[in-house]
Amino acid sequence: MKITVIYGTQRKSKSSTYNIAQQFIKCLSNGDSVSEFFLPKDMPKFCSGCWNCFTDSTKCPHYDYLKPITDAMDEAELLIFTAPVYVYHVPGQVKAFLDHFGYRWMPHQPNKNMFRKRALLISTAAGAGTKSTLRDLEDSMMFWGVARTYTFSKHVRAADWDTVDIKLKSKIQNDVKKLSNKIISESHNFTPSLKVKALFYAMKYMQIRFHYNSADVEYWKEHGWLGKEKPW
Ligand SMILES: Cc1cc2nc3c(=O)[nH]c(=O)nc-3n(C[C@H](O)[C@H](O)[C@H](O)COP(=O)(O)O)c2cc1C
């Protein structure tokens, strides 16, 4: 399975989320290419709020950082995001990264490839907060139109992977295998979830009825989505 991974931090061997992601990659990649990006190193900028992307995404002032990551995401079959819980939410650099894809949200210009793609979101916390952290990522996956999203969260009761209890590590390994098997078994003939489909039809109605942004309406028209065409 062709995979693109966006790591929420630059920690590697000491990081629980990184080590869990490595276990998933081992189970899922099956020798296919894995593209990896680390935040904030590979996208160190905050959205400047210029709105350029809503009419032309190549005009984003941070386009040179975004292009290789966007290309890799568009080519992948599976997207993996990792995010340790920082004060109940994703680390700031993950939010800054997601902000740059506002133009790809369904009310605007969703990328067609996303509707045939799946995502795996991985979060760890010392003790609490993975639900709200995963929600930060799940919102973007749904509004990007990602067909299926899987989540994996663990409360590791530790600051570093080295100090995670050995029994918990073994449980994590088993749970990674279980979810990997599910992801593999669902690799064929999947369509977007009901939520994603419903959102698409609601946004189609909105484009036809309200014409908020002419660039968005034009984009939907070009893809035939205001008629009978669907992105999946
Ligand atoms: C700035 C910061 C904020 C954190 N906030 C929380 C929190 O709200 N809840 C929690 O349970 N753990 C919190 N933690 C602990 C981490 O989420 C936890 O140790 C996680 O497993 C670290 O992931 P990593 O090993 O991949 O870096 C925080 C850690 C840091 C550095």
Tab-separated table of C-alpha atoms and ligand atoms in Angstrom:
chain	number	residue	atom	x	y	z
A	1	MET	CA	0.000	0.000	0.000
A	2	LYS	CA	1.436	3.372	-1.008
A	3	ILE	CA	1.639	5.479	2.169
A	4	THR	CA	2.341	9.113	3.002
A	5	VAL	CA	3.048	9.884	6.648
A	6	ILE	CA	2.845	13.309	8.259
A	7	TYR	CA	4.493	13.120	11.674
A	8	GLY	CA	3.181	15.711	14.133
A	9	THR	CA	6.587	16.157	15.768
A	10	GLN	CA	10.242	15.536	14.930
A	11	ARG	CA	10.759	13.051	17.784
A	12	LYS	CA	11.722	9.587	16.598
A	13	SER	CA	13.131	6.831	18.837
A	14	LYS	CA	11.811	8.413	22.048
A	15	SER	CA	8.359	9.084	20.622
A	16	SER	CA	5.475	6.716	21.330
A	17	THR	CA	3.432	7.956	18.368
A	18	TYR	CA	6.423	7.562	16.021
A	19	ASN	CA	7.108	4.014	17.218
A	20	ILE	CA	3.446	3.048	16.859
A	21	ALA	CA	3.412	4.536	13.348
A	22	GLN	CA	6.474	2.416	12.464
A	23	GLN	CA	4.601	-0.716	13.535
A	24	PHE	CA	1.652	0.205	11.287
A	25	ILE	CA	3.956	0.961	8.352
A	26	LYS	CA	5.611	-2.453	8.748
A	27	CYS	CA	2.208	-4.168	8.646
A	28	LEU	CA	0.718	-2.092	5.832
A	29	SER	CA	3.356	-0.946	3.328
A	30	ASN	CA	4.006	-4.396	1.828
A	31	GLY	CA	7.149	-3.137	0.068
A	32	ASP	CA	5.398	-0.130	-1.527
A	33	SER	CA	6.812	3.386	-1.225
A	34	VAL	CA	6.465	5.325	2.027
A	35	SER	CA	6.873	9.128	1.909
A	36	GLU	CA	7.547	10.717	5.273
A	37	PHE	CA	7.287	14.346	6.386
A	38	PHE	CA	8.070	15.762	9.804
A	39	LEU	CA	6.421	18.823	11.323
A	40	PRO	CA	7.445	21.537	11.822
A	41	LYS	CA	10.689	20.876	9.837
A	42	ASP	CA	8.985	20.173	6.498
A	43	MET	CA	6.295	22.859	6.841
A	44	PRO	CA	7.461	25.439	9.394
A	45	LYS	CA	5.051	28.258	8.450
A	46	PHE	CA	1.788	29.547	9.862
A	47	CYS	CA	-1.077	30.433	7.526
A	48	SER	CA	-0.813	34.169	6.855
A	49	GLY	CA	-4.525	34.550	6.069
A	50	CYS	CA	-3.911	36.022	2.605
A	51	TRP	CA	-6.792	33.997	1.066
A	52	ASN	CA	-4.721	33.420	-2.126
A	53	CYS	CA	-5.234	29.643	-1.982
A	54	PHE	CA	-9.003	30.013	-2.316
A	55	THR	CA	-8.541	31.281	-5.868
A	56	ASP	CA	-5.160	29.702	-6.738
A	57	SER	CA	-3.372	27.362	-4.320
A	58	THR	CA	-0.029	27.837	-6.143
A	59	LYS	CA	-0.094	31.460	-4.922
A	60	CYS	CA	0.206	30.446	-1.249
A	61	PRO	CA	3.360	32.161	0.094
A	62	HIS	CA	4.374	28.758	1.516
A	63	TYR	CA	3.735	26.826	-1.703
A	64	ASP	CA	7.355	25.602	-2.007
A	65	TYR	CA	7.012	23.821	1.339
A	66	LEU	CA	3.518	22.557	0.606
A	67	LYS	CA	3.965	21.249	-2.945
A	68	PRO	CA	6.058	18.118	-2.236
A	69	ILE	CA	3.821	17.199	0.714
A	70	THR	CA	0.603	17.820	-1.233
A	71	ASP	CA	1.886	15.790	-4.207
A	72	ALA	CA	2.830	12.894	-1.931
A	73	MET	CA	-0.567	13.002	-0.214
A	74	ASP	CA	-2.363	13.036	-3.570
A	75	GLU	CA	-0.383	10.015	-4.782
A	76	ALA	CA	-0.774	7.907	-1.631
A	77	GLU	CA	-3.437	5.281	-1.077
A	78	LEU	CA	-3.231	5.712	2.681
A	79	LEU	CA	-2.447	8.875	4.647
A	80	ILE	CA	-1.048	8.466	8.143
A	81	PHE	CA	-1.045	11.390	10.591
A	82	THR	CA	0.571	11.184	14.014
A	83	ALA	CA	-0.221	13.613	16.815
A	84	PRO	CA	0.750	13.349	20.455
A	85	VAL	CA	-1.745	15.169	22.690
A	86	TYR	CA	-0.530	18.652	23.585
A	87	VAL	CA	-2.917	20.301	26.059
A	88	TYR	CA	-5.858	18.226	24.793
A	89	HIS	CA	-5.298	19.001	21.106
A	90	VAL	CA	-2.899	18.487	18.205
A	91	PRO	CA	0.507	20.165	18.531
A	92	GLY	CA	0.452	23.715	17.094
A	93	GLN	CA	2.491	22.752	14.027
A	94	VAL	CA	-0.164	20.191	13.043
A	95	LYS	CA	-2.903	22.817	13.263
A	96	ALA	CA	-0.734	25.234	11.240
A	97	PHE	CA	-0.278	22.511	8.619
A	98	LEU	CA	-4.021	21.760	8.424
A	99	ASP	CA	-4.862	25.478	8.166
A	100	HIS	CA	-3.002	25.541	4.834
A	101	PHE	CA	-5.547	23.118	3.374
A	102	GLY	CA	-8.641	25.173	4.145
A	103	TYR	CA	-9.093	25.708	0.401
A	104	ARG	CA	-9.450	21.941	-0.008
A	105	TRP	CA	-12.377	21.737	2.423
A	106	MET	CA	-15.554	20.521	0.812
A	107	PRO	CA	-17.338	23.904	0.705
A	108	HIS	CA	-14.421	25.101	-1.446
A	109	GLN	CA	-12.238	22.977	-3.761
A	110	PRO	CA	-11.925	19.398	-2.473
A	111	ASN	CA	-9.367	17.262	-4.290
A	112	LYS	CA	-11.027	14.444	-6.240
A	113	ASN	CA	-8.374	11.869	-5.201
A	114	MET	CA	-9.334	12.169	-1.539
A	115	PHE	CA	-12.679	10.472	-2.111
A	116	ARG	CA	-10.817	7.254	-3.000
A	117	LYS	CA	-8.254	7.510	-0.227
A	118	ARG	CA	-8.114	6.345	3.366
A	119	ALA	CA	-6.474	7.871	6.415
A	120	LEU	CA	-5.121	6.475	9.661
A	121	LEU	CA	-4.849	8.911	12.577
A	122	ILE	CA	-2.588	7.969	15.492
A	123	SER	CA	-2.509	9.780	18.817
A	124	THR	CA	-0.944	9.106	22.205
A	125	ALA	CA	-1.369	10.915	25.505
A	126	ALA	CA	0.046	10.455	28.963
A	127	GLY	CA	-3.454	10.074	30.372
A	128	ALA	CA	-6.196	12.020	28.602
A	129	GLY	CA	-7.099	14.063	25.547
A	130	THR	CA	-6.801	11.712	22.568
A	131	LYS	CA	-10.500	12.087	21.702
A	132	SER	CA	-10.326	15.853	21.172
A	133	THR	CA	-6.912	15.539	19.505
A	134	LEU	CA	-8.135	12.966	16.998
A	135	ARG	CA	-11.210	15.115	16.411
A	136	ASP	CA	-8.927	17.986	15.264
A	137	LEU	CA	-7.597	15.681	12.541
A	138	GLU	CA	-10.884	13.894	11.815
A	139	ASP	CA	-12.573	17.214	10.975
A	140	SER	CA	-10.036	17.884	8.229
A	141	MET	CA	-10.203	14.314	6.890
A	142	MET	CA	-13.990	14.526	6.601
A	143	PHE	CA	-14.009	17.987	5.043
A	144	TRP	CA	-11.188	16.980	2.653
A	145	GLY	CA	-13.499	14.180	1.490
A	146	VAL	CA	-11.258	11.293	2.634
A	147	ALA	CA	-13.336	8.170	1.994
A	148	ARG	CA	-12.555	6.237	5.194
A	149	THR	CA	-10.754	7.317	8.349
A	150	TYR	CA	-9.385	4.943	11.007
A	151	THR	CA	-8.211	6.098	14.412
A	152	PHE	CA	-5.756	4.576	16.877
A	153	SER	CA	-5.195	6.096	20.310
A	154	LYS	CA	-3.353	5.020	23.443
A	155	HIS	CA	-2.844	6.512	26.861
A	156	VAL	CA	0.757	5.471	27.402
A	157	ARG	CA	1.240	6.906	30.920
A	158	ALA	CA	4.730	8.023	29.880
A	159	ALA	CA	6.711	10.864	28.354
A	160	ASP	CA	8.941	8.567	26.255
A	161	TRP	CA	8.501	5.247	24.462
A	162	ASP	CA	11.413	3.733	26.514
A	163	THR	CA	9.386	4.069	29.691
A	164	VAL	CA	6.083	2.684	28.402
A	165	ASP	CA	5.149	-0.404	30.413
A	166	ILE	CA	6.182	-3.648	28.685
A	167	LYS	CA	2.685	-5.161	29.015
A	168	LEU	CA	1.141	-2.075	27.456
A	169	LYS	CA	3.665	-2.246	24.604
A	170	SER	CA	2.617	-5.816	23.908
A	171	LYS	CA	-1.092	-4.817	23.937
A	172	ILE	CA	-0.291	-1.957	21.569
A	173	GLN	CA	1.464	-4.377	19.210
A	174	ASN	CA	-1.584	-6.686	19.180
A	175	ASP	CA	-3.979	-3.782	18.607
A	176	VAL	CA	-1.802	-2.447	15.755
A	177	LYS	CA	-1.947	-5.893	14.090
A	178	LYS	CA	-5.745	-6.070	14.512
A	179	LEU	CA	-6.377	-2.644	13.002
A	180	SER	CA	-3.830	-3.279	10.218
A	181	ASN	CA	-5.678	-6.483	9.268
A	182	LYS	CA	-8.951	-4.553	9.155
A	183	ILE	CA	-7.386	-1.849	6.956
A	184	ILE	CA	-5.970	-4.499	4.589
A	185	SER	CA	-9.250	-6.427	4.432
A	186	GLU	CA	-11.139	-3.239	3.529
A	187	SER	CA	-8.698	-2.247	0.773
A	188	HIS	CA	-10.980	-3.068	-2.138
A	189	ASN	CA	-14.289	-1.704	-3.332
A	190	PHE	CA	-14.735	0.902	-0.618
A	191	THR	CA	-16.789	4.021	-1.188
A	192	PRO	CA	-16.819	7.153	0.990
A	193	SER	CA	-18.576	6.909	4.342
A	194	LEU	CA	-22.176	8.096	4.582
A	195	LYS	CA	-21.002	11.232	6.415
A	196	VAL	CA	-18.634	12.182	3.570
A	197	LYS	CA	-21.255	11.473	0.920
A	198	ALA	CA	-23.898	13.484	2.795
A	199	LEU	CA	-21.478	16.387	3.156
A	200	PHE	CA	-20.730	16.282	-0.578
A	201	TYR	CA	-24.432	16.509	-1.468
A	202	ALA	CA	-24.997	19.322	1.065
A	203	MET	CA	-22.072	21.285	-0.412
A	204	LYS	CA	-23.321	20.644	-3.945
A	205	TYR	CA	-26.665	22.169	-2.961
A	206	MET	CA	-24.821	25.116	-1.395
A	207	GLN	CA	-22.778	25.777	-4.575
A	208	ILE	CA	-25.907	25.706	-6.745
A	209	ARG	CA	-28.069	27.750	-4.397
A	210	PHE	CA	-25.707	30.407	-2.951
A	211	HIS	CA	-22.695	30.933	-5.295
A	212	TYR	CA	-20.540	32.227	-2.391
A	213	ASN	CA	-17.174	32.167	-4.178
A	214	SER	CA	-17.050	32.130	-7.976
A	215	ALA	CA	-13.713	30.219	-8.002
A	216	ASP	CA	-15.353	27.434	-5.958
A	217	VAL	CA	-18.474	27.330	-8.157
A	218	GLU	CA	-16.289	27.203	-11.289
A	219	TYR	CA	-14.227	24.365	-9.775
A	220	TRP	CA	-17.334	22.313	-8.982
A	221	LYS	CA	-18.696	23.025	-12.486
A	222	GLU	CA	-15.420	21.973	-14.176
A	223	HIS	CA	-15.548	18.647	-12.353
A	224	GLY	CA	-19.159	18.103	-13.404
A	225	TRP	CA	-20.174	17.905	-9.724
A	226	LEU	CA	-23.020	20.370	-10.167
A	227	GLY	CA	-24.500	17.859	-12.610
A	228	LYS	CA	-24.444	14.073	-12.392
A	229	GLU	CA	-20.689	13.486	-11.826
A	230	LYS	CA	-19.453	12.339	-8.422
A	231	PRO	CA	-15.837	12.318	-7.178
A	232	TRP	CA	-15.949	8.615	-6.183
B	1	LIG	C1	3.407	20.377	25.679
B	1	LIG	C2	2.831	19.056	26.075
B	1	LIG	C3	1.476	18.984	26.404
B	1	LIG	C4	0.918	17.768	26.792
B	1	LIG	N1	-0.427	17.705	27.083
B	1	LIG	C5	-0.978	16.543	27.473
B	1	LIG	C6	-2.367	16.462	27.775
B	1	LIG	O1	-3.136	17.405	27.630
B	1	LIG	N2	-2.849	15.258	28.197
B	1	LIG	C7	-2.050	14.163	28.365
B	1	LIG	O2	-2.536	13.128	28.771
B	1	LIG	N3	-0.730	14.204	28.040
B	1	LIG	C8	-0.182	15.363	27.580
B	1	LIG	N4	1.158	15.403	27.254
B	1	LIG	C9	1.933	14.150	27.246
B	1	LIG	C10	2.034	13.532	25.843
B	1	LIG	O3	0.812	13.617	25.151
B	1	LIG	C11	2.415	12.043	25.897
B	1	LIG	O4	3.547	11.858	26.661
B	1	LIG	C12	2.601	11.497	24.488
B	1	LIG	O5	2.639	10.093	24.541
B	1	LIG	C13	3.875	12.028	23.851
B	1	LIG	O6	3.974	11.521	22.545
B	1	LIG	P1	5.391	11.268	21.848
B	1	LIG	O7	6.129	10.284	22.734
B	1	LIG	O8	5.044	10.702	20.520
B	1	LIG	O9	6.082	12.590	21.775
B	1	LIG	C14	1.731	16.599	26.857
B	1	LIG	C15	3.085	16.682	26.512
B	1	LIG	C16	3.638	17.903	26.110
B	1	LIG	C17	5.090	17.949	25.725
